[in-house]
XYZ file of C-alpha atoms in Angstrom:
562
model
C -5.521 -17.106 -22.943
C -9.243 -16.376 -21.150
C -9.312 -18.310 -17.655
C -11.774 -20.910 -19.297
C -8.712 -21.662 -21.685
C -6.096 -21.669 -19.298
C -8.806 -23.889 -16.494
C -8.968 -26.280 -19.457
C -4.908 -26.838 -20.502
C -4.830 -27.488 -16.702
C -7.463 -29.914 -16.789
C -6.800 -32.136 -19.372
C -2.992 -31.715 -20.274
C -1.183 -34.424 -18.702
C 2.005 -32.257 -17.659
C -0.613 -31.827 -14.590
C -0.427 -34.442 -12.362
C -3.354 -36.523 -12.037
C -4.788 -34.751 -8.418
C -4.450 -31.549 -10.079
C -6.587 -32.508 -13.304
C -9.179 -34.586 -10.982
C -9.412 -31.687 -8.284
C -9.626 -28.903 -11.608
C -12.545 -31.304 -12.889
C -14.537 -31.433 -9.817
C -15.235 -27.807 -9.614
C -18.646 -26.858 -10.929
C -18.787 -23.634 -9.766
C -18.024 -21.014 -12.187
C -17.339 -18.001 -9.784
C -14.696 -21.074 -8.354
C -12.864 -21.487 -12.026
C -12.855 -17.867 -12.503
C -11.008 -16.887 -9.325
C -8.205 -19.906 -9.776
C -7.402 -18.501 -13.417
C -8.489 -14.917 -13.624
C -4.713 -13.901 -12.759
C -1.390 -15.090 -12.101
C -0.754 -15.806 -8.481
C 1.281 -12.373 -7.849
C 4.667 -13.039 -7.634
C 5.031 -9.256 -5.686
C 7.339 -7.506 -3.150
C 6.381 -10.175 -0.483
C 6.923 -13.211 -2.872
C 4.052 -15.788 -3.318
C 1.182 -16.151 -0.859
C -2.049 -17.058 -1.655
C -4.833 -20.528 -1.170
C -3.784 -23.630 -1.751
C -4.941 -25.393 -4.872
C -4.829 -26.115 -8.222
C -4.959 -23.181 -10.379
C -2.486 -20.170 -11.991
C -4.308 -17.790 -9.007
C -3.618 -20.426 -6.309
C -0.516 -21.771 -4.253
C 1.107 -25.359 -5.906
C 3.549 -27.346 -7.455
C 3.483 -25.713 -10.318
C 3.247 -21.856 -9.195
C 6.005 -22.521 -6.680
C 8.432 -24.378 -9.428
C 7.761 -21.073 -11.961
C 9.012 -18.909 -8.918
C 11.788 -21.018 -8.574
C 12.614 -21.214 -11.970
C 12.487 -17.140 -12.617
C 14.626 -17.324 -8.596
C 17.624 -19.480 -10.475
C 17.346 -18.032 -13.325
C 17.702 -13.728 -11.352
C 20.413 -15.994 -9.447
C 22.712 -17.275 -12.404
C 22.915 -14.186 -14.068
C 23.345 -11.469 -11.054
C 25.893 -14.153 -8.761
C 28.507 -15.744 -10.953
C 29.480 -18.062 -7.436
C 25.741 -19.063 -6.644
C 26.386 -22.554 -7.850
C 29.091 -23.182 -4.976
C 27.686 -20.642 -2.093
C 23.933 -22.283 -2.924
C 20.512 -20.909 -1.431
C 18.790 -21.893 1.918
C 15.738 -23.337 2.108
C 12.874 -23.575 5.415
C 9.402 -24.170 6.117
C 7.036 -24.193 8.531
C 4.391 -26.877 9.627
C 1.656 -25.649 7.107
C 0.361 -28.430 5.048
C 2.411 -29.120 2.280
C 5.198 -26.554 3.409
C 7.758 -29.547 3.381
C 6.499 -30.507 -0.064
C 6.358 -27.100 -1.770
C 10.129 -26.676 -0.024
C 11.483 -29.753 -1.552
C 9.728 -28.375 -5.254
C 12.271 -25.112 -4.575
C 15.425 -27.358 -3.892
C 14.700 -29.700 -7.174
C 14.207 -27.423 -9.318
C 17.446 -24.548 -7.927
C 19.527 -28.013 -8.060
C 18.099 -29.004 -11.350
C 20.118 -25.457 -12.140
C 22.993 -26.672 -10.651
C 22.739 -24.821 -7.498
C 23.623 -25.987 -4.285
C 20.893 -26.320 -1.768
C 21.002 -26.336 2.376
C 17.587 -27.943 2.820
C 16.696 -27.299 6.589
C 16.236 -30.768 8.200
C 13.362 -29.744 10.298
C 10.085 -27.424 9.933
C 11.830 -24.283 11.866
C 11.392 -20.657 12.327
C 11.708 -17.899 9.823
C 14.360 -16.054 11.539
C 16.354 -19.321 11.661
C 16.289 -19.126 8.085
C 17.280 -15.675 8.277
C 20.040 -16.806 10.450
C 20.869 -20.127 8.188
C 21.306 -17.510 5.050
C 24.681 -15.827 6.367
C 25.652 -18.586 8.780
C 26.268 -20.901 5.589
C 27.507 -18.135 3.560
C 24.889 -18.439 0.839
C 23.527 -16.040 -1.763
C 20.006 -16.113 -0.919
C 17.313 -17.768 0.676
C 13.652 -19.228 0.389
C 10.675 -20.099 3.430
C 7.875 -21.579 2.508
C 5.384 -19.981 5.166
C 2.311 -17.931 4.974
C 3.033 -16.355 8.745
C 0.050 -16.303 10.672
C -2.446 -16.596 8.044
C -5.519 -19.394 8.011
C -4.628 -23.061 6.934
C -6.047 -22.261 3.453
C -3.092 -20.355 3.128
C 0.709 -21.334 2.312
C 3.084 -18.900 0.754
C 7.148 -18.205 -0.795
C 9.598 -15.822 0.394
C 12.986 -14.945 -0.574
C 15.657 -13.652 1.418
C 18.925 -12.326 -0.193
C 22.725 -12.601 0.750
C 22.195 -10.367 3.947
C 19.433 -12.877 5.375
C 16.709 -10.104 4.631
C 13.650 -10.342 2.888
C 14.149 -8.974 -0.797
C 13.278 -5.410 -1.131
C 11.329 -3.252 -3.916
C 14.530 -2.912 -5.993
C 15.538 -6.906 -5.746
C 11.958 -7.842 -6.427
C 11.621 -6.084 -9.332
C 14.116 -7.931 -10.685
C 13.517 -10.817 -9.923
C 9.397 -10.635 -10.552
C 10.824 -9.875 -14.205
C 12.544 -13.104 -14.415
C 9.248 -15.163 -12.750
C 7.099 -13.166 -15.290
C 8.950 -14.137 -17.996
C 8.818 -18.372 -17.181
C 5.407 -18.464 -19.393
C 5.579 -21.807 -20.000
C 4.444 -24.489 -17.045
C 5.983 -27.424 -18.951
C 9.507 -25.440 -19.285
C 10.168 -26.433 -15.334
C 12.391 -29.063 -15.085
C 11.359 -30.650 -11.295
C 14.125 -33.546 -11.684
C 16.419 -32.543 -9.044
C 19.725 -33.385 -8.470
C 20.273 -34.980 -5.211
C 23.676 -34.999 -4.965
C 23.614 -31.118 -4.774
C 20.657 -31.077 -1.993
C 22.252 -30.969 1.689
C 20.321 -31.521 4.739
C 21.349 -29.042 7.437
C 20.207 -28.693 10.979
C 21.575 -25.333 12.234
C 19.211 -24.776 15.298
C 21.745 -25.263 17.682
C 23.870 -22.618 16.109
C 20.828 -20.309 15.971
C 19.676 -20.644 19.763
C 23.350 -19.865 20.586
C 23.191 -16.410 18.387
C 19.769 -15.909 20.158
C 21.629 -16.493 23.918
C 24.102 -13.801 23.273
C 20.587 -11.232 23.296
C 20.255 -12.438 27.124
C 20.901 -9.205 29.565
C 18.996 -10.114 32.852
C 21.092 -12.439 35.107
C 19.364 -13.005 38.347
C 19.364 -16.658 38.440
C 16.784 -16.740 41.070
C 14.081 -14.471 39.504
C 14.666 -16.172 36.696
C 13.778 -19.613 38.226
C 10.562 -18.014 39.539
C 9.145 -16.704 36.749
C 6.137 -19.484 35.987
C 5.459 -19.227 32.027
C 3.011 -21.233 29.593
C 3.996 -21.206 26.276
C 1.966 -22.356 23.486
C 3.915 -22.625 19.676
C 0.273 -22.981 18.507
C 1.038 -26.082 16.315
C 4.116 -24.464 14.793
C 7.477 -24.234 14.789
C 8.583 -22.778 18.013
C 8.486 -25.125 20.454
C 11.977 -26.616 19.910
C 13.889 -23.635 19.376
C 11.757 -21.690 22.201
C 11.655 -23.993 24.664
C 15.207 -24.777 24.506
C 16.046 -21.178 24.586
C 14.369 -20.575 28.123
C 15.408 -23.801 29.565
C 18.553 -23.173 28.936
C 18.281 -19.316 29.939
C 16.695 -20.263 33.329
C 13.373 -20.578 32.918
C 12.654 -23.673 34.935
C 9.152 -22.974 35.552
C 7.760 -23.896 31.962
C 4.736 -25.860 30.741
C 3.067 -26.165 27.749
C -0.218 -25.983 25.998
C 0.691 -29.497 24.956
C -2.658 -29.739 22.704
C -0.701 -27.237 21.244
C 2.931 -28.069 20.624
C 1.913 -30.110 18.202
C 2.900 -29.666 14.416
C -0.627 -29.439 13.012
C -1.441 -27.514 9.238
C -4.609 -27.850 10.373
C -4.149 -25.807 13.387
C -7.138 -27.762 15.129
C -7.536 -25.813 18.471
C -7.527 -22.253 17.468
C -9.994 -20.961 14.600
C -6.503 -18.783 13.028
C -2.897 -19.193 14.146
C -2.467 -15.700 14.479
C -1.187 -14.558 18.329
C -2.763 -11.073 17.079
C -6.229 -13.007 17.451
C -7.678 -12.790 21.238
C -9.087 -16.323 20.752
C -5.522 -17.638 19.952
C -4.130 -18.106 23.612
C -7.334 -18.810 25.312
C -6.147 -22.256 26.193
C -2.546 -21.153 27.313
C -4.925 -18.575 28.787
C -7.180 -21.316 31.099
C -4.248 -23.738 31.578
C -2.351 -20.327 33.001
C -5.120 -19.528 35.565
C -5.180 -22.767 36.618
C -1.446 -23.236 37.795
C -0.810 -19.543 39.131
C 1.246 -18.726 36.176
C 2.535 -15.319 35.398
C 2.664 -15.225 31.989
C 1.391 -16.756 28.678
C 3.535 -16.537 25.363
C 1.807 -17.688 22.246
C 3.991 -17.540 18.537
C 3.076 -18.389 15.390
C 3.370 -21.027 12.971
C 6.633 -19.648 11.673
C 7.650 -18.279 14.834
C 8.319 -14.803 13.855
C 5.437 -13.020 15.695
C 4.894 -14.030 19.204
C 1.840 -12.430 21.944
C 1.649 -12.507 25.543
C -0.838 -12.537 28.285
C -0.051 -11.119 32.027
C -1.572 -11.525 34.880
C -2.176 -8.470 36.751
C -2.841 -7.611 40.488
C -5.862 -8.717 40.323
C -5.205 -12.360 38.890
C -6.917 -11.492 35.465
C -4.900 -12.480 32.706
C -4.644 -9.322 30.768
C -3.719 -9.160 26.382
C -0.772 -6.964 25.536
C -0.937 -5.408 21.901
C 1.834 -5.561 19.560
C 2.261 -1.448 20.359
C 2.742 -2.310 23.966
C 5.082 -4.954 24.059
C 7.126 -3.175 21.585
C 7.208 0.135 23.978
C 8.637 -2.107 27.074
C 10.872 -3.903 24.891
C 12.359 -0.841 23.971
C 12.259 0.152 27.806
C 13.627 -2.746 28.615
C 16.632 -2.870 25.764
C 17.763 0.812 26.629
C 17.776 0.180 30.384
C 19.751 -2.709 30.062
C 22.259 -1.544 27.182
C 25.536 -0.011 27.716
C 25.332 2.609 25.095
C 28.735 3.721 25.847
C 30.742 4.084 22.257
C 28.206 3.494 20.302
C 25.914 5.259 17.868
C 22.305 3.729 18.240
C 19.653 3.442 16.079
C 16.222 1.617 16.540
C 13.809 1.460 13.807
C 9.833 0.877 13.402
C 7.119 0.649 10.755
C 5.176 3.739 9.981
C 2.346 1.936 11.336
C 3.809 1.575 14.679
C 2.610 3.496 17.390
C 5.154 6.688 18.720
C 5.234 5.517 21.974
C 8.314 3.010 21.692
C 10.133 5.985 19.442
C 9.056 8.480 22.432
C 10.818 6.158 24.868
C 14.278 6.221 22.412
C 14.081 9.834 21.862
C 14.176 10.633 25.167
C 17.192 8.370 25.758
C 18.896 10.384 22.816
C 18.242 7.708 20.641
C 18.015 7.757 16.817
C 14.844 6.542 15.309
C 13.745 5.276 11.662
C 10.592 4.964 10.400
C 10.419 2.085 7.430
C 7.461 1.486 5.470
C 5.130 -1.342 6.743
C 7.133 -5.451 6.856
C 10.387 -6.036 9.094
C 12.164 -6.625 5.368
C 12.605 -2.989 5.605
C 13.703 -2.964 8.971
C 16.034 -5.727 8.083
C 17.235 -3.451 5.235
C 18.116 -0.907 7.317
C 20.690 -3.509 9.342
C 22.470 -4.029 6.117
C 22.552 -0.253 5.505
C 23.992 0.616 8.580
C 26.702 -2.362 8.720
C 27.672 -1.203 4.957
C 28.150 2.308 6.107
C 30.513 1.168 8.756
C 32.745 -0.897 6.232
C 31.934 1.969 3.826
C 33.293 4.747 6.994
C 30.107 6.647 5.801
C 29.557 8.302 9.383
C 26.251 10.223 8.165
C 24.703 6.867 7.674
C 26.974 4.902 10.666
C 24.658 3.499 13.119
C 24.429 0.696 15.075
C 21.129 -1.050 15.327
C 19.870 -1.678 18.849
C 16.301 -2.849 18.401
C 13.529 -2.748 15.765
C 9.685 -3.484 15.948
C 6.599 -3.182 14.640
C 3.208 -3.057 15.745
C 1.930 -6.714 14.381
C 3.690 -8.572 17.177
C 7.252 -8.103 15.524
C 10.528 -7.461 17.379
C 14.323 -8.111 16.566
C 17.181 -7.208 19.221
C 20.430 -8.099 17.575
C 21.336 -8.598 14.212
C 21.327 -12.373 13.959
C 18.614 -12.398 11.629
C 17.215 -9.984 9.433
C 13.369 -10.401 10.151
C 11.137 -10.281 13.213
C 12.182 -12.746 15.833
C 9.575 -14.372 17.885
C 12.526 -16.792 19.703
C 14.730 -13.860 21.136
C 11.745 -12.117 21.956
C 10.108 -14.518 23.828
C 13.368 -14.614 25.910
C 13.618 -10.943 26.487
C 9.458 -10.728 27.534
C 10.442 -13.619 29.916
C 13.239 -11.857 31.419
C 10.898 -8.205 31.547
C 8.469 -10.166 33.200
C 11.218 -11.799 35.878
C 12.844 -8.553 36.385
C 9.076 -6.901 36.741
C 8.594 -9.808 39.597
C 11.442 -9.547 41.744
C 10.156 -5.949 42.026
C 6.851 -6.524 43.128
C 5.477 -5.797 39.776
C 3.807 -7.083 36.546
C 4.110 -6.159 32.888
C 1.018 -4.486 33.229
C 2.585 -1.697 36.106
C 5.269 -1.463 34.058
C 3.531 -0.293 30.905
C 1.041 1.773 32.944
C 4.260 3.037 34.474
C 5.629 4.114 30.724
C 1.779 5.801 30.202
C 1.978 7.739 33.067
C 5.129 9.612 31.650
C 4.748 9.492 28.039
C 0.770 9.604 27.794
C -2.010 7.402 27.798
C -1.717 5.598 24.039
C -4.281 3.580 22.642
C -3.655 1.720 19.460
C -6.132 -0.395 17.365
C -6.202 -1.951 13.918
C -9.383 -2.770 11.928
C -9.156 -4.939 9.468
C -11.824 -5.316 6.753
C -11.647 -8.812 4.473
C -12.562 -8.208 1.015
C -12.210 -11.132 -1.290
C -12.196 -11.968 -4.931
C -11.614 -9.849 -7.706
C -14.554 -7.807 -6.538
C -13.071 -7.018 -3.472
C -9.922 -6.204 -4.977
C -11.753 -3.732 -7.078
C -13.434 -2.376 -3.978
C -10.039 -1.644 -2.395
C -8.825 0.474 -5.109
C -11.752 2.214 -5.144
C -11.332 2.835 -1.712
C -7.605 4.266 -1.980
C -8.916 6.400 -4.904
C -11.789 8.011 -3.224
C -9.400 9.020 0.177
C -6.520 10.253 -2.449
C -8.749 12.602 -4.308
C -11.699 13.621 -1.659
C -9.211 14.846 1.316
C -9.058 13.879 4.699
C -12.150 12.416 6.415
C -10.779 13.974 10.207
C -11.783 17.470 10.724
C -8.699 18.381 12.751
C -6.030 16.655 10.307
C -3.076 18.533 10.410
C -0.938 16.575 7.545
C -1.653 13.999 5.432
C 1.474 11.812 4.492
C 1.037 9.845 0.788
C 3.626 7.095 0.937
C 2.707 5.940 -2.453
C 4.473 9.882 -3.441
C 8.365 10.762 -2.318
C 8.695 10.701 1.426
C 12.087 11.736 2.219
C 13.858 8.971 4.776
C 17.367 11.377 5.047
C 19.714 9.693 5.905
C 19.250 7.138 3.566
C 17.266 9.333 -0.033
C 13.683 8.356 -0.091
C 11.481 5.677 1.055
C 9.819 3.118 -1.270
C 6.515 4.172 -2.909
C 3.595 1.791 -1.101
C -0.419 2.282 -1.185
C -0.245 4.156 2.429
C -2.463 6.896 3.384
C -1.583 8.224 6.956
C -3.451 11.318 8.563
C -1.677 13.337 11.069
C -4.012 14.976 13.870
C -3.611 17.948 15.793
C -3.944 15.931 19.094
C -0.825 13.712 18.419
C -2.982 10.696 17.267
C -3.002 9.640 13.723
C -4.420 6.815 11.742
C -3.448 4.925 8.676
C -5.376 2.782 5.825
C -3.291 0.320 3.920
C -4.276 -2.712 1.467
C -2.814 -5.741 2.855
C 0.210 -6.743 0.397
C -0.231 -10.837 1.929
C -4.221 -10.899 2.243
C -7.823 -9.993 0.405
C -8.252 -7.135 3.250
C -7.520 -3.638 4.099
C -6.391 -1.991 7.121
C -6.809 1.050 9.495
C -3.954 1.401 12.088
C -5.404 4.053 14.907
C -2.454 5.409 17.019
C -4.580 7.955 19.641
C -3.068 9.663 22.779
C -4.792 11.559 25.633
C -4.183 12.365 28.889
C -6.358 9.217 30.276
C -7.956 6.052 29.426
C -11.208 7.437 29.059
C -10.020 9.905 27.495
C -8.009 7.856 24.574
C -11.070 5.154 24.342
C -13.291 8.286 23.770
C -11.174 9.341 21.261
C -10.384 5.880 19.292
C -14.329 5.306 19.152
C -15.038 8.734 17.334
C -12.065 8.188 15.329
C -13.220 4.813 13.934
C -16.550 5.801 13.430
C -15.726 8.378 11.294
C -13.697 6.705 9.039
C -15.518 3.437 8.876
C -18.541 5.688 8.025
C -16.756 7.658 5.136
C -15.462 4.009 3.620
C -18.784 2.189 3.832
C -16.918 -0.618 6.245
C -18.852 -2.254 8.874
């Protein structure tokens, strides 16, 4: 079927709701039609993400119930007991997350599969959490992260509370793949299998037990402004520090709330500068020390200190993660155990400098916390398993888009227990006369100066798809655009991960330099873009900057990126 074919079944069969036929026969636009039924919204690794709209290429009723249908379908014939132990289901506050949620629970129930709806837009890591806390055999959030309102998107989370990995979703994209017939879903669920549960409370508890700084008073001092920027952590946040200590907590309350909209910030990303500017202002103007800002799904979360000075200063991702990791070692008693902590290959070395020198174990995953989370299950396995080569215990993992997970709670990034463990760095940084900012300057001054950047480069449309793989093509086969490369690392070839056999194949090129820097290009696998992740150390900040701006001219030059 051409796209005009398939834009016209859409249009004028009445299996399509009437919005979806009137919307369809709006568009005048040809370029438009084209791009909602060129392709099949990819059901990939990540699950579904995509626009919102009517269309095969676009996020909706009917793309979500086909996922579903090839989900109960994987389900059925890989867990004979999935009709009693039932699948999980969250969202987040993006426009018609609730609605595309309760699509998922009619049609796993219209398969006779039990469903634990959440009763509230919550975080991904509660659904994480929710998975194994209710004993079920997999689980779905309806969230597209930080991405613009445009944007909704479908993941899946297996037994374990981890996002499905390469060898699940291959599986189960040939079960989605094979629903090619829209009017085949049944959406007639059956209520009397759909529960409503509420298991925040339980969550926040799991979250509490991550809480290792105990000086009441510093605590109590600490004066933070925390902004959920229109998403989901405000409950479970908020409740978290209040009941940690916290007292001195305000909110952007412009802010707090639940908005798919997201009508004060132009993306709801805590990556984006712009996106705490008003915790930011409100922050200067009561003396506060810090500013926490997480995302609609509250799974990433980004700070703002104020420094000596009284400037409110930006903390990467790469930064955070490095006093985290600090913080976590210096306030772990490692006696007995066997640690492990584990980052993205896209993650600066600094944090894994910090653990080395502590005589930590580190592992490098490919880029997303589900392989982070996979590495949890992989070490909790080998301990039932008394396989001591692969018998660690997991002490923290990161990553350098604002990710971080201490405990093992949940198997994704956790912006909830890390916004309590930054509140407690920052309280602990206080009561010694110091702010986050002397303590990472601090970590610099022994490890090296590190300066980490990421460009991304939006490329939309099949045209800019095209352009991407161009891209990859031209750095596979032309060599390394940096003179003083020392190794190149192909992930999308076998890259040995001993312990554990061989990493997943993934569209990473990574260039090792002879100073200790090296940068990265990857396609996003959520968004039209691709990336360069810069990791450069010197002996100074003048020295790294110098360094960072050569470094991204030259590649940005060789790529034909602006």
């Amino acid at each position: 079927m051409t796209y005009l074919e398939a834009y016209e079944f859409w249009k004028t069969d009445e299996f399509f709701d009437l919005s979806t036929r009137m919307e369809l026969d709006a568009i005048t636009d040809t370029n438009e039609i084209e791009d909602r039924f060129y392709r099949e919204l990819d059901f990939g690794t990540g699950g579904l993400r995509g626009v919102m709209g009517a269309g095969i290429n676009r996020m909706n009723k009917y793309t979500v119930g086909k996922a579903t249908t090839g989900l109960a379908r994987y389900l059925l014939d890989n867990y004979p007991d999935v009709r009693q132990r039932g699948v999980a289901i969250g969202y987040d506050t993006r426009n018609y997350s609730e609605q595309f949620a309760r699509v998922t629970a009619d049609v796993l129930s219209a398969f006779g599969i039990r469903v634990y709806f959440h009763a509230h837009a919550r975080p991904v890591p509660q659904l994480s959490f929710a998975v194994t806390f209710l004993h079920c055999v997999a689980g779905v959030m309806i969230t597209a992260s930080h991405n613009p309102k445009e944007y909704n998107g479908y993941k899946v989370y297996d037994e374990y509370g981890c996002q499905i990995v390469p060898n699940q979703a291959e599986q189960l994209i040939s079960y989605v793949d094979a629903v090619d017939d829209y009017k085949s879903i049944n959406f007639d669920g059956n209520r009397d299998l759909i529960e409503i549960a509420d298991v925040t409370d339980s969550f926040i508890d799991a979250v509490r037990k991550q809480a290792r700084f105990h000086n009441e008073k510093a605590k109590a001092d600490l004066n933070v402004v925390y902004t959920p920027l229109h998403g989901t952590g405000y409950i479970p946040v908020t409740k978290t520090l209040l009941m940690e200590g916290f007292k001195k907590l305000t909110h952007v309350n412009a802010q707090i709330v639940a908005d798919g909209n997201f009508p004060t910030v132009y993306t709801p990303n805590p990556e984006d500068k712009k996106a705490l500017e008003r915790g930011i202002s409100q922050a200067a103007d009561i003396s506060a020390d810090i500013v926490i800002g997480t995302d609609p799904d509250c799974d990433r979360v980004g700070i703002a200190v104020k420094d000596r000075n009284g400037q409110f200063v930006l903390m990467t991702g790469n930064q955070v993660g490095a006093l985290l990791m600090d913080y976590v070692l210096g306030t772990t008693d490692l006696a007995g155990m066997k640690p492990a902590v584990v980052k993205t290959v896209v993650t600066s070395d600094l944090g894994a400098k910090i653990a080395r020198k502590h005589g930590i174990t580190v592992f490098d995953t490919l880029t997303g916390f589900k392989f982070i989370g996979e590495k949890i299950t992989q070490f909790e396995k080998a301990k039932k398993e008394n396989n001591q080569e692969r018998d660690f215990d997991f002490l923290f993992g990161y990553e350098e888009s604002y990710g971080y997970l201490s405990g093992t709670h949940a198997r994704d990034k956790d912006a909830v227990v890390s916004s309590l463990l930054i509140c407690e760095m920052a309280a602990n940084a206080k009561a010694q006369g110091k702010t986050l900012v002397d303590k990472i300057e601090e970590i610099y001054e022994e490890y090296g100066y590190y300066r980490d950047a990421l460009d991304s480069f939006t490329l939309k449309g099949k045209a800019g798809q095209e352009r991407i793989q161009v891209i990859m093509i031209d750095l596979k086969n032309n060599g390394s655009p940096f003179a003083n490369t020392t190794a190149v690392i192909d992930y999308s070839k076998d890259v040995d991960a001993t312990p554990f056999g061989l990493l997943p194949k993934s569209n990473v090129l990574k260039y090792i330099l002879d100073d200790g820097s090296w940068i990265a290009i990857r396609p996003s696998g959520t968004e039209p873009m691709i990336k360069i992740y810069y990791s450069v150390v010197g002996e100074d900040r003048e020295q790294s900057e110098a360094k960072l701006h050569a470094y991204r001219n030259t590649i940005t030059d060789r790529l034909g990126l602006a």
